XYZ file of C-alpha atoms in Angstrom:
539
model
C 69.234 90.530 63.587
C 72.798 90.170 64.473
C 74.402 92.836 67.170
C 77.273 94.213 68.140
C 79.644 93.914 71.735
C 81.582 96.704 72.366
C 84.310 97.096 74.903
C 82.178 98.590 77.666
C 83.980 102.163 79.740
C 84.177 100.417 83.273
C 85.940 103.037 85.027
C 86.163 106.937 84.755
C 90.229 106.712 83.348
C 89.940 103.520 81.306
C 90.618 103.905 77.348
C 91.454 100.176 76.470
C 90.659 96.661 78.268
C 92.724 93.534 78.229
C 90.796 90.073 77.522
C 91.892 88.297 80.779
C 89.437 85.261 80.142
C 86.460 84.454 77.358
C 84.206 82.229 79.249
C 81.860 82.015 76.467
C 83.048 80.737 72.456
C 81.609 80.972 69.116
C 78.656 78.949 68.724
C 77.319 79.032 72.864
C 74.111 80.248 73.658
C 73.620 83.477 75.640
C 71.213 85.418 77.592
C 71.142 88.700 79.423
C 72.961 88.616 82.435
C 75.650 85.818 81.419
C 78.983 85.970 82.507
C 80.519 86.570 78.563
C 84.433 87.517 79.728
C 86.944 88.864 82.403
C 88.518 92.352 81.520
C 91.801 93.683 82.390
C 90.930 97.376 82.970
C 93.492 100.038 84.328
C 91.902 100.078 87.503
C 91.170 95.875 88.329
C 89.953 92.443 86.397
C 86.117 93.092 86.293
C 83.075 90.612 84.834
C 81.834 91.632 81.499
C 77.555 90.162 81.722
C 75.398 90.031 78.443
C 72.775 92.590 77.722
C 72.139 90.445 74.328
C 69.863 86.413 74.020
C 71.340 84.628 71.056
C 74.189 83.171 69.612
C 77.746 84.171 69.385
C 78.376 84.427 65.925
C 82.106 86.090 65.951
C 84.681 86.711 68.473
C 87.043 89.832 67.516
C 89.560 89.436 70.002
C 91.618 86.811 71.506
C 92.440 86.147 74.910
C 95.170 87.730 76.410
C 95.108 90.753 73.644
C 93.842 94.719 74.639
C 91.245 96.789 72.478
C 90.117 100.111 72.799
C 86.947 101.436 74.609
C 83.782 101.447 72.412
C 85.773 99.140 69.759
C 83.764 96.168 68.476
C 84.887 92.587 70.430
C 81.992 89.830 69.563
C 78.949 89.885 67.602
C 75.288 88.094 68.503
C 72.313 87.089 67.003
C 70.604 84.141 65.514
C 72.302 80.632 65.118
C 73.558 80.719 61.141
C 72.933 84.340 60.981
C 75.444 86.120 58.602
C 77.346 88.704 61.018
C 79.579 90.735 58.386
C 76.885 93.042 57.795
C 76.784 94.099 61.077
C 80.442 94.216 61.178
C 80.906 96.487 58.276
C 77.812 98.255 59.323
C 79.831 99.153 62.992
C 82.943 100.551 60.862
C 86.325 101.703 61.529
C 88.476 98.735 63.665
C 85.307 96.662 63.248
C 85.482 96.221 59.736
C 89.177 96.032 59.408
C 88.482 92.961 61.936
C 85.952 91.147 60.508
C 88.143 90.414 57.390
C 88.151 86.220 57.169
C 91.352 85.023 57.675
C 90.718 83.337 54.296
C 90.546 86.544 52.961
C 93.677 87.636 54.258
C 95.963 84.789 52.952
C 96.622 85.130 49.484
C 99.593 87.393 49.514
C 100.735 86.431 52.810
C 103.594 83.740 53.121
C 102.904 81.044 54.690
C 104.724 81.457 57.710
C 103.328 84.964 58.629
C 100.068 83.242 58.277
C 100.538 81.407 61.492
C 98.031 82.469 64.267
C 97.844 81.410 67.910
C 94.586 79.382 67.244
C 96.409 77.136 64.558
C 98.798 76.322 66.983
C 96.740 76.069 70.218
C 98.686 78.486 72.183
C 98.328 81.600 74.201
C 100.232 84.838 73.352
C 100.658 87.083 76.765
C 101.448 90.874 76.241
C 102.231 93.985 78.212
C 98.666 94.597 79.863
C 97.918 98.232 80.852
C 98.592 98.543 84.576
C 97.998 101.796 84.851
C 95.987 104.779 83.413
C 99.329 106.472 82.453
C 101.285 103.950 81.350
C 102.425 103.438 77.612
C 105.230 100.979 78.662
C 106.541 98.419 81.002
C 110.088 96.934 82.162
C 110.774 93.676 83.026
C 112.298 94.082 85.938
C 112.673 90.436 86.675
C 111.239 87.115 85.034
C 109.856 84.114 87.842
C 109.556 81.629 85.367
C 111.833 80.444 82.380
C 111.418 79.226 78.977
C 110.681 75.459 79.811
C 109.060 75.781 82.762
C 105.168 74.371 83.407
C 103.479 77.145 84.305
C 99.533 77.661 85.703
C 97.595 80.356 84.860
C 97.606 81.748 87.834
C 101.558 81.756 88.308
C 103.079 85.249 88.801
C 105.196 84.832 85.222
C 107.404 88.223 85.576
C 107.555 91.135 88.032
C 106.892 94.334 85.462
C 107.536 97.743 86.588
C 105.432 100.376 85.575
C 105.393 104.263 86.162
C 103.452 103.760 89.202
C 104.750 100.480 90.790
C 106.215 97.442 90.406
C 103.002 94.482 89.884
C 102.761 91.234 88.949
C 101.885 90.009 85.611
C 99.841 86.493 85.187
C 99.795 84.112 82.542
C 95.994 83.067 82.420
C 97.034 79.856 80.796
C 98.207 76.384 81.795
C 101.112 74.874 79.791
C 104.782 75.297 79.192
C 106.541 78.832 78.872
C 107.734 78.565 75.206
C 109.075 81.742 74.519
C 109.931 85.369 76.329
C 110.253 88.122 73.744
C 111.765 91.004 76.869
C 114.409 90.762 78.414
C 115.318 91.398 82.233
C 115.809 95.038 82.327
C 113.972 96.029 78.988
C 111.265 97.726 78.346
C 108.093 96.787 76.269
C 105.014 99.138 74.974
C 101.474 98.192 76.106
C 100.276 95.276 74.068
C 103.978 94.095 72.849
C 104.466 90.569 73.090
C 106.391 89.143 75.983
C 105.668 85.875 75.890
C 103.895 82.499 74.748
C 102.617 79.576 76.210
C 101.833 76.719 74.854
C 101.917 72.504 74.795
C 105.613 71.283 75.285
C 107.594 71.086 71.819
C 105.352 73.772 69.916
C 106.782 74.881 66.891
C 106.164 78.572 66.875
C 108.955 80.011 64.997
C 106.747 81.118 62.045
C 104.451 82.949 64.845
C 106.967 84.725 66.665
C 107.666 86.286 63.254
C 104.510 86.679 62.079
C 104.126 89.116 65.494
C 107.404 91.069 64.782
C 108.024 93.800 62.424
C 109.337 92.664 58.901
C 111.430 95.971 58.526
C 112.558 95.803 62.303
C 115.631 94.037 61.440
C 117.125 95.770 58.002
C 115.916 99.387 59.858
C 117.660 98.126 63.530
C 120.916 97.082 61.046
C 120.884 100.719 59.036
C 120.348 102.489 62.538
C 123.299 100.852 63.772
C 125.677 101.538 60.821
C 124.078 105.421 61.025
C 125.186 105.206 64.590
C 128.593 103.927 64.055
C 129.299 105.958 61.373
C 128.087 109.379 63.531
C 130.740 107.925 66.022
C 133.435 107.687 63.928
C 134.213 111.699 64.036
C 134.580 111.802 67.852
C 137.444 109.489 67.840
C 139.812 112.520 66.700
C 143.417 112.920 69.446
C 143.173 115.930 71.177
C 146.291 116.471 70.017
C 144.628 116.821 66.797
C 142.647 120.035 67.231
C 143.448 123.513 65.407
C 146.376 125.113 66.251
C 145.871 129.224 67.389
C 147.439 131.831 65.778
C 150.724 133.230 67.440
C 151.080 135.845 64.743
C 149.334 138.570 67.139
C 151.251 137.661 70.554
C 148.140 134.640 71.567
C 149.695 131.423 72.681
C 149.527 128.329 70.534
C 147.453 125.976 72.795
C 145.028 123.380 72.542
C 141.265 123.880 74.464
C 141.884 121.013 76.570
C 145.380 122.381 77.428
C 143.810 126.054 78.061
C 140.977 124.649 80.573
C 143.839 121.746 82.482
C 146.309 125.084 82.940
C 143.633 127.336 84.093
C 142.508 124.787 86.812
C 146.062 124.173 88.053
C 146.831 127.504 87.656
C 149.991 127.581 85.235
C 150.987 130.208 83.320
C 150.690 128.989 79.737
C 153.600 131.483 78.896
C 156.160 129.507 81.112
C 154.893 125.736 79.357
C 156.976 124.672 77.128
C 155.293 123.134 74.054
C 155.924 119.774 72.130
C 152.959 120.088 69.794
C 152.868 121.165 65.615
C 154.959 124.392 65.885
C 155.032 124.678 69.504
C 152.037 124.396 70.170
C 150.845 123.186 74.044
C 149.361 120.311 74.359
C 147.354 118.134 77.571
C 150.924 116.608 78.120
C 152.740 119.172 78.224
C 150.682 120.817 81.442
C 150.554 117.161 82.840
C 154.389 117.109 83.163
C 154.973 121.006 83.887
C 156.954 121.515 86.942
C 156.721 125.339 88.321
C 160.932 126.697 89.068
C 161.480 126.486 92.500
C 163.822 129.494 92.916
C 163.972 132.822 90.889
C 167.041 133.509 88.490
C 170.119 135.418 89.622
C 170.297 137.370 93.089
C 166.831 137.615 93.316
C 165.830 134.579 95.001
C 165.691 135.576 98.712
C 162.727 137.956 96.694
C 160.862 135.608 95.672
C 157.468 135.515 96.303
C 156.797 132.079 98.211
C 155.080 130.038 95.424
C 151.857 128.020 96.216
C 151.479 124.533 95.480
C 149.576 123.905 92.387
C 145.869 122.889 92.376
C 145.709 118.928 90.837
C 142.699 117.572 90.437
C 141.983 114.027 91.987
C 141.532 112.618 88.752
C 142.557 113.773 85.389
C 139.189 112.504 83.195
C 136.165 114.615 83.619
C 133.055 112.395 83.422
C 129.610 112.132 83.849
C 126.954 108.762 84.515
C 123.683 108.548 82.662
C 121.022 107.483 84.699
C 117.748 105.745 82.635
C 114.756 106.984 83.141
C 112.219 104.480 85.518
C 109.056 103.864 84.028
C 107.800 106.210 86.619
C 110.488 109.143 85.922
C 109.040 109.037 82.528
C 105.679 109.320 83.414
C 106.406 112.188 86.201
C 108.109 114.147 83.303
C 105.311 113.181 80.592
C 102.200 114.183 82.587
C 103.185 117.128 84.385
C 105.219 118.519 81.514
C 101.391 118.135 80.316
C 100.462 120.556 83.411
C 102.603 122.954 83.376
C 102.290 123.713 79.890
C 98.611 123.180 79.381
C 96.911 124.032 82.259
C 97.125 128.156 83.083
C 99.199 128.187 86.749
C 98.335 130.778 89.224
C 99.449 130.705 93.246
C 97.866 131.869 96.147
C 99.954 131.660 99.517
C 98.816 132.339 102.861
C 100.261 131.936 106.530
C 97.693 129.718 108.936
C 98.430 129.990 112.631
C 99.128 126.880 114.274
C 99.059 127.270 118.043
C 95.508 125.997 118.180
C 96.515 122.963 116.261
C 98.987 121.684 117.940
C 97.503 121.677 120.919
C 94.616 119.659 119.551
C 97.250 117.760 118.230
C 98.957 116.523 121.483
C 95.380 116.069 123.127
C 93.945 113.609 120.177
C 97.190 112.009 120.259
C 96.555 110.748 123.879
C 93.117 109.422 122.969
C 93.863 107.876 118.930
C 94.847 104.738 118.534
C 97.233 105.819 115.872
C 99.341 108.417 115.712
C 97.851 112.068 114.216
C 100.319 114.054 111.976
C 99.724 117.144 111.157
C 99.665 116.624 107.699
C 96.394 114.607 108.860
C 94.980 117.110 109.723
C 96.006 118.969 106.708
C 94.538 116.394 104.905
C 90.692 116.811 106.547
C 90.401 120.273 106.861
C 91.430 120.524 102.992
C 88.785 117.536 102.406
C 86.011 119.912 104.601
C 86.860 122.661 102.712
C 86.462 120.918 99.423
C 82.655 120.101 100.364
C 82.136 123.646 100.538
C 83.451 124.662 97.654
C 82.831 122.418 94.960
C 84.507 124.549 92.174
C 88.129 123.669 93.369
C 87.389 119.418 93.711
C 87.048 119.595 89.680
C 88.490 118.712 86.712
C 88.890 120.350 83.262
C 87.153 118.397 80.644
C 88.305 120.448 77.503
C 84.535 120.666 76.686
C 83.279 121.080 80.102
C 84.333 121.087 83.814
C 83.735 118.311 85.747
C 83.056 118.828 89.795
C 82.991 115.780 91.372
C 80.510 114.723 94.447
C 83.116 113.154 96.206
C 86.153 114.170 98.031
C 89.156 112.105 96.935
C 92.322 113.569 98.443
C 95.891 112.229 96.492
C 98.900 112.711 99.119
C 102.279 113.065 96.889
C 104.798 110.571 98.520
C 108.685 110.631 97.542
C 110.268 107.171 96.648
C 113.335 106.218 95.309
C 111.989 106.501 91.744
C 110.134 109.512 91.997
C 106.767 110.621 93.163
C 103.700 108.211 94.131
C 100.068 110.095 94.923
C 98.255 107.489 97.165
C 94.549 108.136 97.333
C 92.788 108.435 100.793
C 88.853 108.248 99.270
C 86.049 109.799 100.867
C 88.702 111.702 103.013
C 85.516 114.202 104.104
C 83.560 111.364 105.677
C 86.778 109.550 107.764
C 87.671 110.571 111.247
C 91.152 112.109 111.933
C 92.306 108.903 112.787
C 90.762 106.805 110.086
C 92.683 108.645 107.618
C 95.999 108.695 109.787
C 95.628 104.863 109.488
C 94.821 105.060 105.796
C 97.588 107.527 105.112
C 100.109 105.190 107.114
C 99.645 102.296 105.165
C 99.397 103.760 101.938
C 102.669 105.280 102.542
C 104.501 102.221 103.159
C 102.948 100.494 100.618
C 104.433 103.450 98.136
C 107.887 102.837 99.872
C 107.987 99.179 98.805
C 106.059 99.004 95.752
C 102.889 97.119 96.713
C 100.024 99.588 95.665
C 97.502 98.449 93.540
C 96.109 100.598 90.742
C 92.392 101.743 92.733
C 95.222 102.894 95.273
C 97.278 105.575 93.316
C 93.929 106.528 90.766
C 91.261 108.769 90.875
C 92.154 111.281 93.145
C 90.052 115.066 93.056
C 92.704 117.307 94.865
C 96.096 116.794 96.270
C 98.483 117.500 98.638
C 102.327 118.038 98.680
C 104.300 118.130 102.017
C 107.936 119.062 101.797
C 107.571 120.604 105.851
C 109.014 117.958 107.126
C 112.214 118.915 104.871
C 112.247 122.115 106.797
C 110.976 123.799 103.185
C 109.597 127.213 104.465
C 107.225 127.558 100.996
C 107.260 126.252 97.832
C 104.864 125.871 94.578
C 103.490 122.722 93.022
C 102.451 121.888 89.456
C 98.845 120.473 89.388
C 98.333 116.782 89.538
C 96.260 115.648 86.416
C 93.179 115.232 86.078
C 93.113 117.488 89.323
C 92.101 121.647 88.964
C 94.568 122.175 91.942
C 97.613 120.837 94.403
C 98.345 122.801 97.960
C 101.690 122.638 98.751
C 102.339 122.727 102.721
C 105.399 124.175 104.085
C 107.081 123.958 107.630
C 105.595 125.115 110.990
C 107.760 128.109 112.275
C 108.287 129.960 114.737
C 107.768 133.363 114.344
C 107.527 136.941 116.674
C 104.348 138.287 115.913
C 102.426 141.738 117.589
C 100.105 140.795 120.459
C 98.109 143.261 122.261
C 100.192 145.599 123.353
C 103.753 143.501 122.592
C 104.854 141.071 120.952
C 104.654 137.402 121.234
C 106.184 133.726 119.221
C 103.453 132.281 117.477
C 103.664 129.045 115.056
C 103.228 129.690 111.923
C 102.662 127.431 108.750
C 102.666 128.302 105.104
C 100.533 126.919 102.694
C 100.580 127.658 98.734
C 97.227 126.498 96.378
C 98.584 126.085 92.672
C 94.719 126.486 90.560
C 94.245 125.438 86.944
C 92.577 128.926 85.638
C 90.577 127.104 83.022
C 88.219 125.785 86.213
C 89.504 127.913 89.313
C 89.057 131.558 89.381
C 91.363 133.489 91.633
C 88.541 134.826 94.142
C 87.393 131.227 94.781
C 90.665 129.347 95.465
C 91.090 132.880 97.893
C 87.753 131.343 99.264
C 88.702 127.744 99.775
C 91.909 128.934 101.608
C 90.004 130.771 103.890
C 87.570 127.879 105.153
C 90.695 125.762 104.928
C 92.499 128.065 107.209
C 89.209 128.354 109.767
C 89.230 124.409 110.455
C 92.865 124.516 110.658
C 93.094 127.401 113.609
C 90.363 125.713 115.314
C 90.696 122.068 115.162
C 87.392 121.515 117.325
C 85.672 122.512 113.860
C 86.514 119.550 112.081
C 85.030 117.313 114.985
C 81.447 118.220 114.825
């Protein structure tokens, strides 16, 4: 009896996979434990084996192309074996693609018939980098329409709202078409590109894979925009004169806010407007009287040259979004506004610290920070108290056996979380090694997606900005962030006087849903117990 192959959940974020390779075509002979394709998932390419013996009957999705978890991608069974039952009988995208392309001719045109297997070529789209990401921009192509490419060739650089990664062809032949340009943006699964044999005709493909409506609805939009224009091309000189019948002066806005800023008295302007009225010219080329009238000028109060703006236009510059600003503002506008906030802040006493600090320093063969250290006593702490390394799972709360700590890194885009893994099993200086390279690879770009994923808590340093305190929003799919402040020096009581003491702030931003108030209080206070004795976090 035929079977179904489903695109299998091979990590804990991924929703869709990308066909990298089919190593296996309609017709082969399989058994369990054959290598059937390569998947793209959000995370890294991984093998796809058989759990099925028989024959591949259908194959739902084409190289190169992405389908959701769960959705149908090949059917098995026995050699001649009529598979649309078991298509129909899987449902939803399954049916819809087991419809013969026979069947779906008839009121097609011809050249929207067209599909990559006629021609023999290979149609490369926007993979899903990322678990976030819904789009990409090319931010630079390395090979041109013309060029022989392999299918291992690095074919554009794409930057996503994470980093900016590679995207390969998979295919050997010539680069026949790129549907993005440099600097443009495409969705996940939006064509980029084709390759194919030299001198392909694919005009009635390219097409076939755009939007029939896209050009009459892009030509309307335009003429919609153009037309919305037309209004703001009115003269200032053109706006509504003010009354003068009860004493105001006849001015125009612009005139009002120029003579305000240059302080001139709009009763001693002169105007050349409709009835008098003051226009932007008019302050422009108002000269204040050097000397009072009559007798009175040894009176005079000394006048004060008038304020003039280095340049007369007011402006503004847009600045597009990054494919990572986007994301930042997408998922934690997500936060903020879905998970419940609450704060707890408490000061930690550093003396002990740094001390430990400058003595591990002398023995490590890289250098400690203290955000380090920050860094395993929060991971310690996190062993103990399972509840806060969790995740809200609308239907249940996750807690997680292992300690995955995300440290937020600034970059010229934005904000990068590189994951030190199994941060409660390194060493101090294990995870000052880890953090050190993940850092610069943030900085210039180079982390790969099992880098910046799956973290279970994180942290956010802004001490080293000489921030005293500060709150963070919660780092999906994380049920808190700790935001560290500066170490201080402050005069604290001692005995019988007083005494300076360094002191640090920290601030724990819990999801309510999964953290209750007493046992973030909880965490803190182990945290803060491995922090004011360092020795603690060495046996």
């Amino acid at each position: 009896m035929a079977e179904v192959i489903r695109m299998p959940k091979m990590s804990d974020t991924m929703i869709e996979g990308v066909i990298v390779e089919w190593h296996k075509k309609v017709g082969d002979k399989i058994k369990p434990g054959d290598l059937l394709a390569e998947v793209g998932t959000d995370k890294a390419t991984m093998e796809m084996d058989s759990y099925n013996e028989g024959t591949i009957l259908y194959i739902g999705v084409e190289k190169g192309q992405s389908v959701k978890v769960d959705e149908v991608i090949a059917v098995v069974g026995n050699e001649g074996e009529d598979y649309k039952a078991a298509l129909s009988g899987a449902g939803g995208a399954a049916a819809v693609a087991e419809t013969p392309k026979a069947e779906a001719k008839p009121e097609a045109p011809a050249a929207a018939s067209v599909t990559p297997e006629q021609l023999g070529v290979t149609v490369i789209r926007m993979p899903l980098l990322s678990d976030t990401m819904t789009e990409g921009k090319i931010v630079q192509w390395n090979k041109k329409v013309g060029d022989k490419v392999k299918s291992d060739d690095n074919l554009a650089d794409v930057e996503t709202d994470k980093a900016t990664m590679e995207v390969v062809g998979y295919a050997d032949g010539t680069l026949l078409y790129t549907g993005v340009a440099e600097g443009e943006a495409a969705k996940v699964n939006d064509v980029i590109a084709i390759i194919g044999k030299e001198g392909t005709d694919i005009g009635g493909l390219v097409e076939s894979l755009k939007n029939p409506q896209g050009g009459s609805g892009a030509a309307k939009a335009a003429e919609a925009k153009a037309a919305a224009a037309a209004p703001q091309a009115v003269a200032e000189t053109g706006t509504t004169a003010g009354s003068s019948d009860n004493g105001r002066i006849k001015a125009s806005p612009l005139a009002k806010k120029i003579a305000k800023d240059k302080g001139v008295d709009l009763k001693l302007v002169q105007g050349t407007g409709d009835g008098g009225r003051i226009v932007k010219k008019d302050i422009d080329n108002y000269t204040p009287a050097a000397v009072a009238k009559g007798g009175d000028a040894a009176k005079a109060v000394p006048s004060v040259a008038a304020f003039k703006p280095a340049s007369d236009a007011e402006g503004y510059t847009d600045i597009s979004l990054s494919q990572m600003r986007k994301a930042i503002a997408r998922r934690l506008s997500e936060s903020k506004f879905s998970a419940p906030h609450f704060y707890l802040t408490m000061e930690i006493t550093m003396d002990n610290a740094m001390a430990a600090r400058a003595q591990m320093n002398e023995l490590s063969p890289v250098k400690i920070s203290f955000n380090d250290m920050v860094v395993k006593a929060a991971a310690l702490a996190l062993r103990k108290h399972p509840a806060v390394n969790s995740s809200w799972m609308n239907d249940t709360i996750r807690q997680w056996h292992h300690v995955h700590i995300g440290i937020a890194v600034a970059i010229e885009d934005g904000l990068i979380v590189p994951v030190v893994r199994f941060a409660d099993q390194k060493s101090l200086s294990q995870i000052a090694a880890e953090s050190k390279e993940l850092s610069g690879k943030a900085r210039n770009k180079k982390l790969q997606p099992n880098e910046f994923s799956g973290n279970t808590f994180t942290i956010s340093n802004l001490g080293m900005m000489d921030i005293d305190e500060f709150t963070a929003i919660i780092n999906p799919p994380d049920s808190a962030i700790m935001a560290v402040g500066r170490i201080k020096e402050t005069v604290i009581k001692k005995g019988d006087g007083f005494a300076v003491s360094n002191v640090m702030k920290i601030t724990l931003s819990c999801d309510h849903r999964s953290v209750d108030g007493a046992v973030g209080a909880a965490f803190l206070q182990t945290f803060k117990k491995y922090l004011e004795n360092p020795v603690t976090m060495l046996v």
